[in-house]
Tab-separated table of C-alpha atoms in Angstrom:
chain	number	residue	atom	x	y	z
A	1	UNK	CA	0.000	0.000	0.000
A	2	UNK	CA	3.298	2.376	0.447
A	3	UNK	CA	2.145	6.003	0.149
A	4	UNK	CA	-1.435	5.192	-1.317
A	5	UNK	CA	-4.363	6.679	0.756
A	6	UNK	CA	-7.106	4.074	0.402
A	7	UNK	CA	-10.548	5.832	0.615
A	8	UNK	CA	-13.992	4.304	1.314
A	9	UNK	CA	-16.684	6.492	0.403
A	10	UNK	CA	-20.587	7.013	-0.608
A	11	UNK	CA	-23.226	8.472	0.764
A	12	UNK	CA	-24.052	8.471	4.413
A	13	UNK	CA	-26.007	5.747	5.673
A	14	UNK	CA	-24.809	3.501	2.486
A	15	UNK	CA	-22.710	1.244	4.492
A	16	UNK	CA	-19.273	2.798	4.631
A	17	UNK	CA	-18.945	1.655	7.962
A	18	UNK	CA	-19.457	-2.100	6.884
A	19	UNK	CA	-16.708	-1.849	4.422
A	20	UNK	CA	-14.424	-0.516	6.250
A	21	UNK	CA	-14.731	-3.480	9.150
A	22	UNK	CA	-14.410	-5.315	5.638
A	23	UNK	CA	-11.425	-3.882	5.389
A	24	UNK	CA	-9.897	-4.391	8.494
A	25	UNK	CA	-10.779	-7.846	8.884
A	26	UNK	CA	-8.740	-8.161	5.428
A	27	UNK	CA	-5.725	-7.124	7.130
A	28	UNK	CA	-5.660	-3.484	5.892
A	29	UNK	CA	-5.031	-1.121	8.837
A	30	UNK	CA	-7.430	1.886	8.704
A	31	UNK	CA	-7.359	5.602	9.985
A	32	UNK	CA	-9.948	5.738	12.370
A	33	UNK	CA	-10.499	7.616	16.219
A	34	UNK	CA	-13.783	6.144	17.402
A	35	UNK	CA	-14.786	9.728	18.747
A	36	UNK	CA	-18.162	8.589	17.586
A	37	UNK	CA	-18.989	5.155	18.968
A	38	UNK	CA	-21.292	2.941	18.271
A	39	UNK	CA	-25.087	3.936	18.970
A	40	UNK	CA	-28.260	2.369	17.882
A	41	UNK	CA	-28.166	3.940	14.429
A	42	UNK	CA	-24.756	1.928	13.866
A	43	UNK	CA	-24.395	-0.527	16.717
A	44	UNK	CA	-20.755	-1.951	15.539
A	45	UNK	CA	-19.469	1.608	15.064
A	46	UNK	CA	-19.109	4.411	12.545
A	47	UNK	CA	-15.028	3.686	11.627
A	48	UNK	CA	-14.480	7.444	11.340
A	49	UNK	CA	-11.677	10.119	11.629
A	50	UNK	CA	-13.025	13.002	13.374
A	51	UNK	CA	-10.245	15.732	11.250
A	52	UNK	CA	-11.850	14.281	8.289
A	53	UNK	CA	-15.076	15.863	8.909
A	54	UNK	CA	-12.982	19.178	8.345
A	55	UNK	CA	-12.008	18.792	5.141
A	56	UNK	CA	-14.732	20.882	3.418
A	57	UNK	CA	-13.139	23.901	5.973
A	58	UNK	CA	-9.444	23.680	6.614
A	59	UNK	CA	-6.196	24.449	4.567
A	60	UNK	CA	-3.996	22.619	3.345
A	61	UNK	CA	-1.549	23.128	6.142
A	62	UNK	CA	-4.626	21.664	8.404
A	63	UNK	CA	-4.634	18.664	6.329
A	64	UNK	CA	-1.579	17.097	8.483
A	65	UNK	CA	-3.026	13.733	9.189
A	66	UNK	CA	-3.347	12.899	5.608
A	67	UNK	CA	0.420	11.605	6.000
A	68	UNK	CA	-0.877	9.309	8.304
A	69	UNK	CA	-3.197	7.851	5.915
A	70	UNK	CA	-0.468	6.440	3.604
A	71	UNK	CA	-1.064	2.646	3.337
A	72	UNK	CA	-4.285	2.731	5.038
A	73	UNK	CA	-7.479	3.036	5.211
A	74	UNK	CA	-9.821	5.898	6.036
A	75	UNK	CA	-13.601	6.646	5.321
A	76	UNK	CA	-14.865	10.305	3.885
A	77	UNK	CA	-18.206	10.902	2.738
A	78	UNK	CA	-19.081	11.466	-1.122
A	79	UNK	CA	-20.018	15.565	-0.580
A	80	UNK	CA	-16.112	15.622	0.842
A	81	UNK	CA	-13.976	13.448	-1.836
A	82	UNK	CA	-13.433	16.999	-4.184
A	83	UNK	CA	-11.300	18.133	-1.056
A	84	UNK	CA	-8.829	15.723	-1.054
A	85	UNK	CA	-5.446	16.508	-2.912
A	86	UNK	CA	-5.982	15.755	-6.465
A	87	UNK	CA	-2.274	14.783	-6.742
A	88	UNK	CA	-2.206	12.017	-3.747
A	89	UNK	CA	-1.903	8.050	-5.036
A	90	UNK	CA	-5.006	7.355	-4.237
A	91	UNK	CA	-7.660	4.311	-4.241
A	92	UNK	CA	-11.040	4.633	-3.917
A	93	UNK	CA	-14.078	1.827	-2.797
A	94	UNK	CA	-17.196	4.165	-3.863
A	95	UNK	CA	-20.381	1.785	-1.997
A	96	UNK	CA	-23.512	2.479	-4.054
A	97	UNK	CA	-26.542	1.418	-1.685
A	98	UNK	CA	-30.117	2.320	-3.225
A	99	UNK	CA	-31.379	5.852	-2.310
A	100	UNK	CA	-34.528	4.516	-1.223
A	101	UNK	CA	-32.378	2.377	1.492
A	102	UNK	CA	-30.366	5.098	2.252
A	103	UNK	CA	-33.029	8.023	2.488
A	104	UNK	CA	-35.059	5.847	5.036
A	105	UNK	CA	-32.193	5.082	7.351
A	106	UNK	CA	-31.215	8.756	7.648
A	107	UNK	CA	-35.107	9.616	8.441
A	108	UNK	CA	-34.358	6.389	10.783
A	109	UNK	CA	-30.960	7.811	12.666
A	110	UNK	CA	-32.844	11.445	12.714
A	111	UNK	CA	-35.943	10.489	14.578
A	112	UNK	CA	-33.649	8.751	16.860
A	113	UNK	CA	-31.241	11.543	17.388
A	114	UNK	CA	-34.604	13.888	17.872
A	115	UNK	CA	-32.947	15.941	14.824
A	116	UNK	CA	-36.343	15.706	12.122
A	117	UNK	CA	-37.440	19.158	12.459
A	118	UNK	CA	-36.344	21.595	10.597
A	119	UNK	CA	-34.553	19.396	8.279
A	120	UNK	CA	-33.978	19.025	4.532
A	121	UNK	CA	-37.077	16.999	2.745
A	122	UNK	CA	-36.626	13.856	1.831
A	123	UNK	CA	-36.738	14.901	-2.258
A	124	UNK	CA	-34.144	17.677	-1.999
A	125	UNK	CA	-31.884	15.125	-0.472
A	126	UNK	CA	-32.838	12.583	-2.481
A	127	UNK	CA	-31.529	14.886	-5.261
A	128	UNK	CA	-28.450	16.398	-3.860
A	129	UNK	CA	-27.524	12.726	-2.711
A	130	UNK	CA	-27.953	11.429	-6.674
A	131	UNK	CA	-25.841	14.600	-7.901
A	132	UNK	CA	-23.032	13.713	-5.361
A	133	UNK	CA	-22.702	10.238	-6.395
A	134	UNK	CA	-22.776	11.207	-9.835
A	135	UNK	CA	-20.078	13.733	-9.173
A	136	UNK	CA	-17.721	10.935	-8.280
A	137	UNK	CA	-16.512	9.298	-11.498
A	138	UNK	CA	-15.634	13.052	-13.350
A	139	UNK	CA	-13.868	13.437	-10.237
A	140	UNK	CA	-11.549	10.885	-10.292
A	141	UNK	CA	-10.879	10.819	-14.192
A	142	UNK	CA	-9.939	14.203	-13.714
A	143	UNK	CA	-7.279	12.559	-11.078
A	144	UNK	CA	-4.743	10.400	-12.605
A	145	UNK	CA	-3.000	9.441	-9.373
A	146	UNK	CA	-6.633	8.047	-8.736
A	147	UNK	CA	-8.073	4.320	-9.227
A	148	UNK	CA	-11.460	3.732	-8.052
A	149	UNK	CA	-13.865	0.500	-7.267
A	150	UNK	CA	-17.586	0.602	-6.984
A	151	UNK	CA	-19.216	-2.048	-4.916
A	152	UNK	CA	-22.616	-2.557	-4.900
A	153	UNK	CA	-24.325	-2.799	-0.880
A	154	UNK	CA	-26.329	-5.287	-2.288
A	155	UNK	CA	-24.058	-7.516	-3.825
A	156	UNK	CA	-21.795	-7.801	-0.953
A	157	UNK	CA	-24.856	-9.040	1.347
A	158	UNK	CA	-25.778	-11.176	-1.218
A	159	UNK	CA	-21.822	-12.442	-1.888
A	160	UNK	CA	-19.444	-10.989	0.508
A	161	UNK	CA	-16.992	-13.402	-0.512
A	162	UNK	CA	-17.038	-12.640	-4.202
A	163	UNK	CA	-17.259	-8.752	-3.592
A	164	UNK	CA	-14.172	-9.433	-1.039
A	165	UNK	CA	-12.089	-11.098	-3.772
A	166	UNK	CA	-12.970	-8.018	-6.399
A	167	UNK	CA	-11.922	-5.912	-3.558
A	168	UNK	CA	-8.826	-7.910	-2.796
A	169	UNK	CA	-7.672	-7.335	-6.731
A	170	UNK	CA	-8.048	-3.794	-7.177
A	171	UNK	CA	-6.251	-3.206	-3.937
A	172	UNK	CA	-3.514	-4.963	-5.222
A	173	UNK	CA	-1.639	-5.640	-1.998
A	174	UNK	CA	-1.910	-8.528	0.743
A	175	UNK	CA	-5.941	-8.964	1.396
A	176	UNK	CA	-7.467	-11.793	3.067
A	177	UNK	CA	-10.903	-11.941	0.975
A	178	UNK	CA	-12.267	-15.343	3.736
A	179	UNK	CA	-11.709	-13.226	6.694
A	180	UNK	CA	-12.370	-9.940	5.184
A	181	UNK	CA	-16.253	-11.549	4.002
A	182	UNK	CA	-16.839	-12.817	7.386
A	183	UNK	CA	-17.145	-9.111	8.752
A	184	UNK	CA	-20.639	-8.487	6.359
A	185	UNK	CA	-23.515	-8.964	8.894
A	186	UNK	CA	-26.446	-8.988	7.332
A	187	UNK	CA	-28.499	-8.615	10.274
A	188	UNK	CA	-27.342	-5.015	10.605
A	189	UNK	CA	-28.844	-3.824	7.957
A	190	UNK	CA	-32.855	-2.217	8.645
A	191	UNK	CA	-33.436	-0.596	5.158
């Protein structure tokens, strides 16, 4: 993995948090602080780096800790990708997990966190969320230093093991695909 920065991205609530325990149980090391533990919206944690959250906001002399991403692994959000350093050796997993799915669990996580009023309807996000993803593949052609993999959510609860061995090629480094499938749990998912 050497100086490559492997990112896991998509939308929230599209099961970033799955891959990257998919990742880990691989044997790739990740980037992560576990500021935010796990609650009943994600009950086996959110794998998240809290200065990533920034990246929309800070300089690039704020941007310190992506040195310590080099060679591992380390989750941002689709909206932030466009902030990273275009010229970084970078790999990204892009998890595409049907709106529907994903526009129900946020409504889910809201009306647990008491955060519904006020917030954006369900059809402007529902658009913003499409344009994001859509925003992803003209972002990294216009990145050479960039490779990325889409994985389907569904596919890898329907054959972790065969959406662990894609994932094992493109990362082109030590992976262990068996180990790395046994960390899907379908029973997480509620959408």
């Amino acid at each position: 993995r050497g100086d490559e920065v492997l990112v896991v991205s998509g939308l929230p609530r599209s099961g970033t948090s799955m891959l990257m325990r998919v990742l880990e149980r691989g044997g790739v090391p990740l980037l992560v602080d576990r500021v935010r533990g796990p609650d009943d919206s994600n009950r086996l944690g959110y794998y998240e780096y809290e200065p990533v959250k920034s990246l929309a906001s800070t300089g690039v002399s704020e941007r310190g800790w992506l040195a310590a991403a080099r060679g591992r692994a380390v989750k941002v959000v689709a909206p932030l990708l466009r902030h990273l350093p275009p010229g970084s050796p970078t790999r990204v997993i892009v998890l595409h997990r049907p709106l529907g799915q994903v526009l129900a669990s946020q409504e889910a996580m809201k009306a647990r966190l008491g955060t519904v009023a006020g917030a954006t309807s369900a059809t402007v996000l529902a658009r913003q969320f499409a344009a994001e993803m859509e925003r992803i593949d003209a972002l990294v052609a216009a990145r050479p230093a960039w490779q990325v993999l889409h994985v389907s959510y569904e596919r890898m609860l329907a054959d972790p093991e065969g959406e662990c061995r894609r994932i094992g090629r493109f990362l082109a480094a030590p992976f262990d695909a068996a180990a790395a499938a046994t960390a899907v749990d379908a029973s997480q998912r509620r959408f």
